[in-house]
Structure formats: C-alpha cells, structure tokens
C-alpha cells in the first residue's frame, strides 16, 4: 500500500472510531475516548501520532489490514528497524472467540452451583446462553428458569469478564427474558419476576434503572455474584441514598461567543451555515449537520507564558492545530463536508455515514416543535453534560413544554434495543437535579418558573428503525413516567416528519399480547 492509501485507510477507519482502543503487541496503549491522534502522509511516509495526558507515541505505518472489524497495522517505531504490530479495535472486548466461549461456559457452571446452594427448594430449567436471534438473545447472557411448584422466576446472569457496557445492558435482556418466559411457560405456572445476577461492584446503573420499573408488573430481584467463591449477595436497589451525579454549570453563551469572535469569524467565512456550540467558558465547537469538525479554545503558550486562542480541526479523535502550513487541509475538510454531508450526499462516503444521531439532533434543535407541538422551541439545550461516578452522560436535548415542564428528548438514528432504558437513565438524572432546583441555580432556563412536575420523556427514532422489543420494555416502565415514543420518517435528513406518536397513557397492559404495529396504525389513522 502506498503512503497515500495507508493515510486514507487510517483516516476512514479512525473517523468513525471515537471509542476505539489501540493495542501494541497485545497491550492497551491508548483509548481514543480520551486521546487524540493525527495522520500525516508527508515525505512519502505515513505517520500516526497518538497522544493523551499520560503519553505520546509516533509510529510509521508500513501496512494496514481491516480484519474482524478491527484495523491491524504493521508499524515501525522511530529509531527501531524491526517492525511491530499495532491493532485498533472498535470494541472494548479484546478476547479471542475461544476465550469468550470458555469464560461463558465456566460462568454458567459457577452460577448453577450458586443457585442450587442458595435456592434449595427450586428446580433449575432452561439453563442456556445459546443464540436466539428471533428474540434478540445472544451468548453473552446466561438465561434460565427457577421453578418451585406452580411459581417460577426468570433468571439472567453475566460474567465478570464481559465489558461494563454488556453488564449495564443486562436489564434490557432480563426484561425480555421475563416476558418470553411468561409467554412460553405452562399457563398454570406463574412467573413472578426476574432474578438478575451481575458481577460484584458493577450494579450501580442497574440499581438506578430498577427503581423506575413497575413493581406491580413483576418482582425485581438483583444480586451480585462473586465467581471466585460462588457467593451471592442481595442488592437492595430501593436504598438509593445520594445518587452520584452532578450537573455542569451552563456557561454565559453571549460572553463566550464574544470572547471567540475572531475564531468564529474565521470558520464562518469558510462555512457560513455551520453550527457554533458553546462547550464551556474556554471552548466552542463547530459542527456541520451535527458532525463536529473543529474547536476554538484557549491554549497555554509555553514560549510567552500566556494563553492564546487556537483552532483545532479534525473528525473524531483526529486533531490538527490550524496554522499556515495546514490551512489548505482545513479548507479541504470543509469542502468535503459540504459536498458529502447533505440529504442528497453519497451514502457510501464516511462523512455522510458518521454520527447520524448528531445529524438528527441538529435538525431537532432547529425545529423541536416538529416532534410535538407541546414542546417550546424558544429555549432548549443540546449535549448537556451530567456526570456520575461511572460515566459522563450527555443529554441529547433538554427543553420544556409550553407549560414549562421539563422535557428530555432521547434520539436514535439506528435500531437500538436499549432505547427505552437509555432514555430512562437521562430522565432519572434530570428528575433528580430538577427536584433539587439545580437547573435554574446552575444557569439553565433563566427567567422561567419551571413546573415542579417530573419531566416528560420523548424517545425518538425512525419508524423502521425502532427495535421490535421496544414495546415490550416500555410496558415495564413505571406508570409514573410520562413517556412518548415518536416515530419519524426514514428520510429525516430531508426534514423532520412525524409518522406516529405512542404515549404512555395508551400503552398495553402487562401480558396484553398486542405488538407495536397495530397500535401504531391506529395512532396514525387518528
């Protein structure tokens, strides 16, 4: 491969890999979620520069191969003659398929022993982690049934070697497994609820979610399982205490925009219609159809010991500081964005495919009342940061109804089985901070008197990209949460158009047996 083709391969792969990890000789050296990179094809060499707060590395790329969803590189360290291997993986689980299967098989045996010891009066049936694509079950989770006479519990567990994302997703599949057991068990057997088993120390997010599920629909029982000792401990998810979450102060947008007026003018002179988003008092972002391509920020100048403004550009974790030598590259990037990222753009181009949810968000922010006329378009916030002990959440859109009731809008451009519970996560955080009066105290919704009522939740996705399991999960969400599922036209890039709205007040009863589509048709007819 030529240096030019290597550079192009790297840029296309890394552009859509914001959360990828970089492994060298099997060891993780960078996580692109908190690192940056630049690719250079100068002097007939392809150089990859990676850096973070802890380390800095430069590698010459000799060859590249995309394999099993990852990018495998043959590289050469500066000052070394012998090549080494670099692998960039988009997933967090770097185990081999054989290692994954062995861990899951071992876990199933450990869990069975623990269940037999902890629930001696019950019989374990249907213990499996086999694939069931029809019902969306994969090999990550061990599923089964604990039966005692004419009562039973669905059981679902996940081992400690899976990623935290897989562990957090377990509740979605536990709900679906409970529903499947209720529909498939002998009608004389009452499936009372579900017992969910998570690795020790990993249940924080699941505890928060369980609080907002319907207690009248099922018995929800959460356990932490220590595989080393085959020991189970019950987790009381109702004992919430103080939730580990904090809200960021809303910066004074007018003052920040004035501070960065020169940088904003420079970017707008090249792309006048781009979106300018205030990230903090010291940083603004520039986006085109939701895709961030540059930032203006204050940087410390070591030579003058003063802070100066600079513009950094690049897609995803790629970053180049704008200077005279690369001004042409910046202009090329903007021309590429304008040509590729539009409603009629070429779908095979990476710039068109990247971050569709952010593209959808940019349209929603421009006209949020298109989703629901009850939403007030005069004051809204996108990408609101709210931190917890485990992650940095970014609320897609936070606004109010015309009656000044907070509204949380969760967006998905592609099919996602976790849409209901992810929306529930954001709703829960907003409800927590709102109950303590923090939004207005932190500078949000100035000069408004927010309604003391709990927020409403809108879940938005293209109609044909709403996962078939969505309706099942929504039926188990607490009746106290006012949610609306909004299905939009598949051609949303050409403009937002709502196809249906399904509201919590019209949802099916547990075990009702109706699927989503007939109800959607009746809503559309109205």
XYZ file of C-alpha atoms in Angstrom:
526
model
C 0.000 0.000 0.000
C 1.211 3.497 -0.828
C 1.575 6.160 1.886
C -1.456 7.905 0.384
C -3.641 4.793 0.530
C -2.433 3.991 4.051
C -3.294 7.518 5.160
C -6.747 7.265 3.599
C -7.407 3.861 5.219
C -6.397 5.163 8.641
C -8.474 8.319 8.356
C -11.605 6.494 7.195
C -11.361 3.841 9.906
C -10.455 6.151 12.782
C -13.014 8.794 11.791
C -15.818 6.500 12.938
C -13.972 5.024 15.915
C -14.253 7.628 18.650
C -14.258 4.958 21.378
C -11.698 2.617 19.838
C -8.680 1.356 21.736
C -5.116 0.989 20.434
C -3.189 -2.173 21.285
C 0.532 -2.670 20.693
C 1.859 -6.219 20.976
C -1.341 -7.099 22.843
C -1.102 -4.287 25.437
C -3.507 -1.340 25.501
C -1.617 1.907 24.990
C -4.355 4.403 24.073
C -8.117 4.777 24.403
C -9.416 7.186 21.770
C -12.261 8.219 24.071
C -9.715 10.337 25.969
C -6.847 10.544 23.474
C -6.118 12.325 20.209
C -4.373 11.380 17.002
C -3.161 12.851 13.736
C -2.237 11.136 10.475
C 0.415 12.554 8.184
C 1.324 11.391 4.682
C 4.214 13.761 4.068
C 7.694 12.917 2.771
C 6.439 9.648 1.235
C 5.747 8.218 4.697
C 2.533 7.547 6.596
C 2.975 8.616 10.214
C 0.454 8.050 13.015
C 0.833 10.351 16.014
C -1.076 9.400 19.188
C -1.136 11.363 22.428
C -3.002 11.693 25.719
C -2.393 13.344 29.067
C -0.144 10.412 30.080
C 1.886 9.551 26.992
C 2.898 10.354 23.432
C 3.740 7.978 20.563
C 4.653 8.228 16.868
C 4.588 5.208 14.558
C 5.409 4.855 10.881
C 2.716 2.745 9.189
C 4.094 0.126 6.803
C 0.955 -1.875 6.052
C -2.719 -1.999 7.075
C -5.463 -4.618 7.020
C -9.087 -4.408 8.182
C -9.979 -7.739 9.768
C -12.818 -8.856 12.060
C -13.968 -5.284 12.481
C -10.545 -4.052 13.605
C -7.609 -2.398 11.890
C -4.321 -4.311 12.035
C -1.194 -2.304 11.310
C 2.424 -3.194 10.695
C 4.357 -0.293 12.207
C 7.866 0.853 12.884
C 8.888 2.759 15.982
C 11.149 5.733 15.468
C 14.759 4.614 15.936
C 13.917 0.916 15.515
C 14.482 -1.221 12.445
C 12.295 -4.215 13.320
C 8.536 -3.771 12.655
C 5.930 -4.423 15.344
C 2.157 -4.882 15.349
C -0.463 -2.308 16.237
C -4.169 -3.130 16.429
C -7.030 -0.652 16.630
C -10.235 -2.222 17.911
C -13.637 -0.551 17.872
C -14.904 -2.781 20.700
C -13.844 -2.958 24.316
C -13.710 -6.769 24.436
C -10.363 -7.916 23.032
C -10.610 -11.580 23.964
C -10.442 -14.245 21.303
C -13.708 -16.056 20.446
C -12.341 -19.177 22.146
C -11.590 -17.258 25.351
C -15.061 -15.713 25.367
C -16.761 -19.085 24.939
C -14.646 -20.641 27.701
C -15.432 -17.819 30.149
C -19.166 -18.003 29.446
C -19.277 -21.789 29.779
C -17.374 -21.634 33.079
C -19.676 -18.894 34.369
C -22.753 -20.972 33.623
C -21.399 -23.825 35.748
C -20.466 -21.475 38.611
C -23.884 -19.817 38.539
C -25.688 -23.175 38.548
C -23.785 -24.276 41.664
C -24.571 -20.996 43.422
C -28.262 -21.243 42.543
C -28.514 -24.833 43.757
C -26.956 -23.839 47.077
C -28.879 -20.564 47.563
C -32.324 -21.721 46.380
C -32.559 -25.358 47.533
C -36.317 -25.658 47.064
C -36.196 -24.637 43.398
C -35.544 -26.599 40.204
C -33.292 -25.037 37.565
C -34.550 -25.421 33.988
C -33.778 -23.928 30.575
C -30.202 -23.008 31.594
C -28.545 -21.775 28.404
C -26.587 -18.987 26.722
C -27.271 -20.131 23.171
C -28.138 -17.731 20.371
C -31.815 -16.907 19.855
C -31.897 -14.218 17.187
C -35.683 -14.271 16.917
C -35.952 -12.988 20.494
C -32.704 -10.936 20.437
C -30.758 -13.171 22.861
C -27.040 -13.696 22.350
C -24.313 -15.757 24.052
C -23.227 -13.037 26.499
C -26.004 -13.750 28.994
C -26.815 -16.996 30.793
C -30.584 -17.479 30.921
C -32.749 -19.921 32.824
C -35.813 -20.516 34.984
C -36.057 -21.252 38.724
C -39.255 -23.185 39.359
C -40.925 -24.227 42.586
C -44.302 -25.858 42.237
C -46.544 -23.543 40.245
C -44.385 -20.444 40.696
C -41.177 -19.543 38.896
C -38.598 -16.808 38.354
C -36.767 -15.960 35.154
C -33.026 -15.756 35.809
C -30.324 -13.968 33.832
C -26.632 -13.518 34.614
C -23.486 -12.048 33.071
C -19.884 -12.905 33.914
C -17.208 -10.561 35.248
C -15.065 -10.695 32.097
C -17.685 -9.013 29.910
C -17.464 -5.291 29.261
C -19.239 -2.837 31.546
C -21.473 -1.904 28.613
C -22.652 -5.524 28.371
C -23.235 -5.641 32.130
C -25.250 -2.412 32.039
C -27.307 -3.801 29.136
C -28.285 -6.914 31.118
C -31.507 -5.398 32.469
C -32.935 -4.928 28.980
C -32.413 -8.607 28.219
C -33.682 -9.625 31.667
C -36.971 -7.853 30.904
C -37.213 -9.556 27.527
C -36.369 -12.962 29.037
C -39.031 -12.470 31.724
C -41.586 -11.637 29.062
C -40.517 -14.622 26.936
C -40.820 -16.972 29.931
C -44.290 -15.682 30.722
C -45.376 -16.341 27.169
C -43.775 -19.783 26.862
C -44.208 -21.384 30.303
C -47.143 -23.631 31.139
C -50.149 -21.345 31.714
C -50.601 -22.972 35.134
C -47.154 -21.663 36.197
C -46.901 -18.075 37.454
C -43.602 -16.420 36.511
C -43.458 -13.920 39.365
C -40.458 -11.895 38.263
C -36.798 -11.984 37.406
C -33.601 -12.602 39.345
C -30.704 -10.698 37.787
C -27.107 -11.631 38.612
C -24.290 -9.130 37.992
C -20.579 -9.226 38.882
C -19.592 -7.757 42.244
C -19.282 -3.969 42.224
C -20.958 -3.413 38.829
C -24.629 -2.884 39.665
C -24.816 0.895 40.214
C -26.551 1.796 36.937
C -28.881 -1.213 37.093
C -29.976 -0.222 40.623
C -30.979 3.215 39.361
C -32.957 1.698 36.499
C -34.806 -0.835 38.654
C -36.241 1.944 40.826
C -38.219 3.150 37.801
C -39.695 -0.180 36.712
C -43.239 -1.258 37.574
C -43.339 -3.064 40.900
C -46.890 -4.208 40.148
C -45.740 -5.919 36.952
C -43.002 -8.157 38.344
C -40.806 -8.896 41.325
C -37.403 -7.442 40.511
C -34.562 -9.094 42.414
C -30.933 -8.023 41.966
C -27.869 -9.956 43.113
C -24.123 -9.503 42.865
C -22.309 -12.770 42.170
C -18.684 -13.407 43.113
C -17.467 -16.137 40.754
C -14.308 -16.817 42.760
C -16.295 -18.015 45.775
C -19.618 -18.859 44.071
C -21.271 -16.464 46.535
C -24.423 -14.391 46.044
C -25.306 -11.156 47.818
C -28.711 -9.457 47.568
C -28.729 -5.829 46.426
C -31.458 -3.537 47.783
C -31.987 -1.208 44.821
C -34.590 0.833 46.742
C -31.867 2.055 49.104
C -30.740 4.801 46.718
C -29.047 7.173 49.150
C -27.414 10.072 47.338
C -27.114 9.421 43.608
C -23.569 10.028 42.383
C -24.461 12.590 39.733
C -23.617 16.240 39.249
C -24.686 18.844 36.742
C -22.343 21.204 34.941
C -22.965 24.943 35.133
C -24.408 26.466 31.984
C -21.902 28.999 30.578
C -22.910 32.528 29.569
C -23.194 31.900 25.825
C -23.167 35.554 24.826
C -19.942 36.243 26.714
C -18.247 33.121 25.326
C -19.223 33.934 21.740
C -17.821 37.440 22.147
C -14.581 36.018 23.545
C -14.139 33.766 20.495
C -15.409 36.271 17.920
C -12.223 36.169 15.808
C -12.072 32.377 15.617
C -15.800 32.159 14.894
C -15.476 34.716 12.114
C -12.615 32.756 10.544
C -14.569 29.482 10.455
C -17.847 31.080 9.364
C -16.050 32.768 6.479
C -15.359 29.262 5.113
C -18.635 27.593 6.134
C -21.242 30.288 6.912
C -24.106 27.910 7.776
C -22.221 25.757 10.281
C -23.421 25.348 13.866
C -21.459 27.052 16.655
C -21.890 25.335 20.033
C -20.594 26.684 23.339
C -18.970 23.826 25.261
C -17.566 25.786 28.190
C -16.240 29.223 29.020
C -12.967 28.303 27.262
C -14.093 26.236 24.266
C -16.570 26.333 21.380
C -17.260 23.647 18.781
C -18.064 23.958 15.080
C -20.404 21.364 13.547
C -21.826 20.635 10.143
C -25.081 18.656 10.167
C -24.201 17.653 13.737
C -20.675 16.421 12.899
C -18.001 18.290 14.844
C -15.054 19.245 12.645
C -13.266 21.966 14.626
C -12.937 23.593 18.028
C -11.730 27.003 19.138
C -10.111 27.052 22.568
C -7.679 28.799 24.838
C -4.255 27.149 24.911
C -1.189 27.856 27.024
C 1.770 29.178 25.068
C 4.940 27.941 26.775
C 7.150 30.470 24.985
C 5.227 33.592 26.001
C 3.701 32.147 29.203
C 0.362 33.499 28.017
C -2.876 31.880 26.904
C -3.820 32.317 23.264
C -6.692 31.224 21.087
C -6.221 28.337 18.690
C -8.402 26.348 16.313
C -8.036 22.558 16.271
C -9.658 20.645 13.424
C -10.301 17.007 12.555
C -13.034 14.381 12.658
C -13.499 12.297 15.800
C -10.308 11.964 17.834
C -8.170 13.302 14.978
C -6.711 16.699 15.770
C -4.523 19.238 13.946
C -3.875 22.732 15.245
C -4.693 25.189 12.465
C -1.646 27.005 11.125
C -0.489 28.433 7.816
C 1.098 25.119 6.799
C -2.166 23.164 7.058
C -4.737 25.852 6.218
C -5.263 24.100 2.882
C -6.096 20.834 4.684
C -8.693 22.674 6.767
C -10.264 24.165 3.664
C -10.295 20.718 2.007
C -12.041 19.237 5.034
C -14.750 21.895 4.892
C -15.256 21.381 1.152
C -15.534 17.640 1.737
C -18.108 18.164 4.495
C -20.213 20.475 2.375
C -20.148 18.107 -0.597
C -20.678 14.810 1.266
C -22.803 15.562 4.310
C -26.116 16.625 2.862
C -29.531 14.996 2.304
C -28.547 14.022 -1.248
C -24.942 13.128 -0.412
C -23.292 9.855 -1.416
C -24.213 7.297 1.250
C -21.014 5.300 0.847
C -18.837 8.214 1.984
C -17.652 8.120 5.620
C -18.511 11.791 6.146
C -22.139 11.060 5.238
C -22.389 7.989 7.499
C -20.644 9.343 10.600
C -22.645 10.127 13.744
C -26.188 10.063 12.323
C -27.681 10.783 15.754
C -25.831 14.078 15.949
C -27.180 14.923 12.490
C -30.701 14.120 13.666
C -30.095 16.193 16.788
C -29.144 19.234 14.710
C -32.499 19.029 12.931
C -34.417 18.578 16.173
C -32.704 21.579 17.752
C -33.602 23.667 14.717
C -37.325 22.788 14.948
C -38.185 20.783 18.061
C -41.895 21.571 17.817
C -41.953 19.306 14.747
C -41.702 16.370 17.173
C -44.561 17.564 19.343
C -46.426 20.857 19.322
C -46.413 20.903 23.122
C -42.629 21.487 23.151
C -41.403 25.057 23.493
C -38.767 25.903 20.834
C -37.742 29.197 22.450
C -35.284 27.716 24.950
C -33.523 24.374 24.680
C -30.124 22.821 25.301
C -28.318 20.064 23.428
C -25.487 17.845 24.665
C -25.976 18.836 28.307
C -23.189 17.228 30.390
C -24.212 15.441 33.593
C -21.580 13.387 35.391
C -21.913 10.285 37.517
C -19.438 8.071 39.313
C -19.184 5.812 36.270
C -19.585 7.948 33.176
C -20.058 11.357 31.624
C -23.580 11.416 30.245
C -24.572 13.845 27.515
C -28.298 14.521 27.369
C -29.294 14.737 23.684
C -31.832 17.544 24.074
C -33.286 19.176 27.174
C -36.201 21.578 26.758
C -39.601 22.366 28.266
C -43.214 22.067 27.282
C -45.183 25.255 26.733
C -46.406 24.824 30.327
C -42.737 24.973 31.477
C -42.496 21.288 32.342
C -39.026 19.858 31.668
C -38.782 17.526 28.665
C -35.966 15.041 27.997
C -35.520 14.035 24.337
C -33.506 10.863 23.584
C -32.620 10.321 19.921
C -31.630 7.216 17.982
C -30.962 7.210 14.254
C -30.322 3.463 14.080
C -32.068 0.487 15.628
C -31.169 0.167 19.307
C -32.761 -2.332 21.666
C -31.667 -0.220 24.648
C -33.521 2.982 23.634
C -36.132 2.820 26.448
C -33.682 2.238 29.307
C -31.110 4.712 27.995
C -33.858 7.318 27.816
C -34.817 6.316 31.351
C -31.227 6.956 32.509
C -31.321 10.549 31.289
C -34.835 11.118 32.611
C -33.740 9.859 36.031
C -30.807 12.279 36.199
C -32.884 15.235 35.065
C -35.605 14.361 37.580
C -33.013 14.134 40.374
C -31.435 17.517 39.636
C -34.798 19.179 38.980
C -36.193 18.022 42.338
C -33.296 19.884 43.976
C -33.779 23.050 41.930
C -30.345 22.744 40.343
C -31.142 23.582 36.728
C -32.014 27.207 37.338
C -29.414 27.518 40.085
C -26.812 26.352 37.540
C -27.912 28.831 34.867
C -30.407 26.805 32.794
C -33.785 28.230 31.718
C -33.200 31.731 33.109
C -36.193 33.977 33.789
C -38.565 30.988 33.788
C -40.508 29.332 36.542
C -40.207 25.625 35.846
C -43.117 23.378 36.701
C -42.483 21.257 39.818
C -43.835 18.198 37.976
C -41.480 15.413 36.935
C -40.032 15.736 33.403
C -41.647 14.153 30.376
C -39.603 11.757 28.228
C -39.597 11.606 24.431
C -37.957 8.659 22.670
C -37.359 9.480 19.007
C -36.256 7.165 16.200
C -37.003 6.492 12.517
C -40.107 4.335 12.315
C -38.495 1.352 10.600
C -35.503 1.534 12.955
C -37.475 1.083 16.193
C -36.425 -2.266 17.599
C -39.296 -4.800 17.799
C -38.558 -5.286 21.519
C -39.131 -1.609 22.347
C -42.826 -2.028 23.097
C -42.136 -4.915 25.481
C -39.590 -2.925 27.512
C -41.820 0.163 27.627
C -44.657 -1.859 29.178
C -42.492 -2.463 32.259
C -41.501 1.181 32.850
C -43.134 2.840 35.862
C -46.601 4.243 35.248
C -45.453 7.474 36.935
C -43.172 8.315 33.997
C -44.857 10.237 31.206
C -43.184 8.970 28.023
C -43.883 9.329 24.326
C -42.410 7.153 21.599
C -42.076 9.218 18.423
C -41.563 7.507 15.082
C -40.254 9.792 12.348
C -39.959 9.393 8.587
C -36.965 7.369 7.397
C -35.994 10.299 5.154
C -35.431 12.538 8.162
C -32.282 14.055 6.645
C -34.557 15.831 4.177
C -36.699 17.189 7.017
C -38.428 16.013 10.198
C -41.853 14.457 9.737
C -43.604 12.514 12.485
C -45.276 9.271 11.413
C -46.745 8.292 14.786
C -46.713 9.102 18.473
C -47.373 6.443 21.093
C -47.911 7.767 24.597
C -47.613 6.070 27.971
C -51.297 6.623 28.713
C -52.179 4.303 25.798
C -49.647 1.555 26.396
C -50.722 -2.083 26.635
C -51.289 -3.880 29.921
C -48.631 -6.358 31.001
C -49.180 -9.618 29.174
C -51.649 -7.985 26.814
C -50.091 -9.806 23.888
C -50.502 -6.981 21.363
C -47.498 -5.981 19.342
C -46.458 -2.476 18.443
C -47.534 -2.235 14.830
C -51.361 -2.469 15.139
C -51.405 0.291 17.736
C -49.166 2.468 15.581
C -51.586 2.130 12.700
C -54.489 3.280 14.847
C -52.492 6.270 16.064
C -51.585 7.183 12.501
C -55.219 6.930 11.471
C -56.200 9.461 14.105
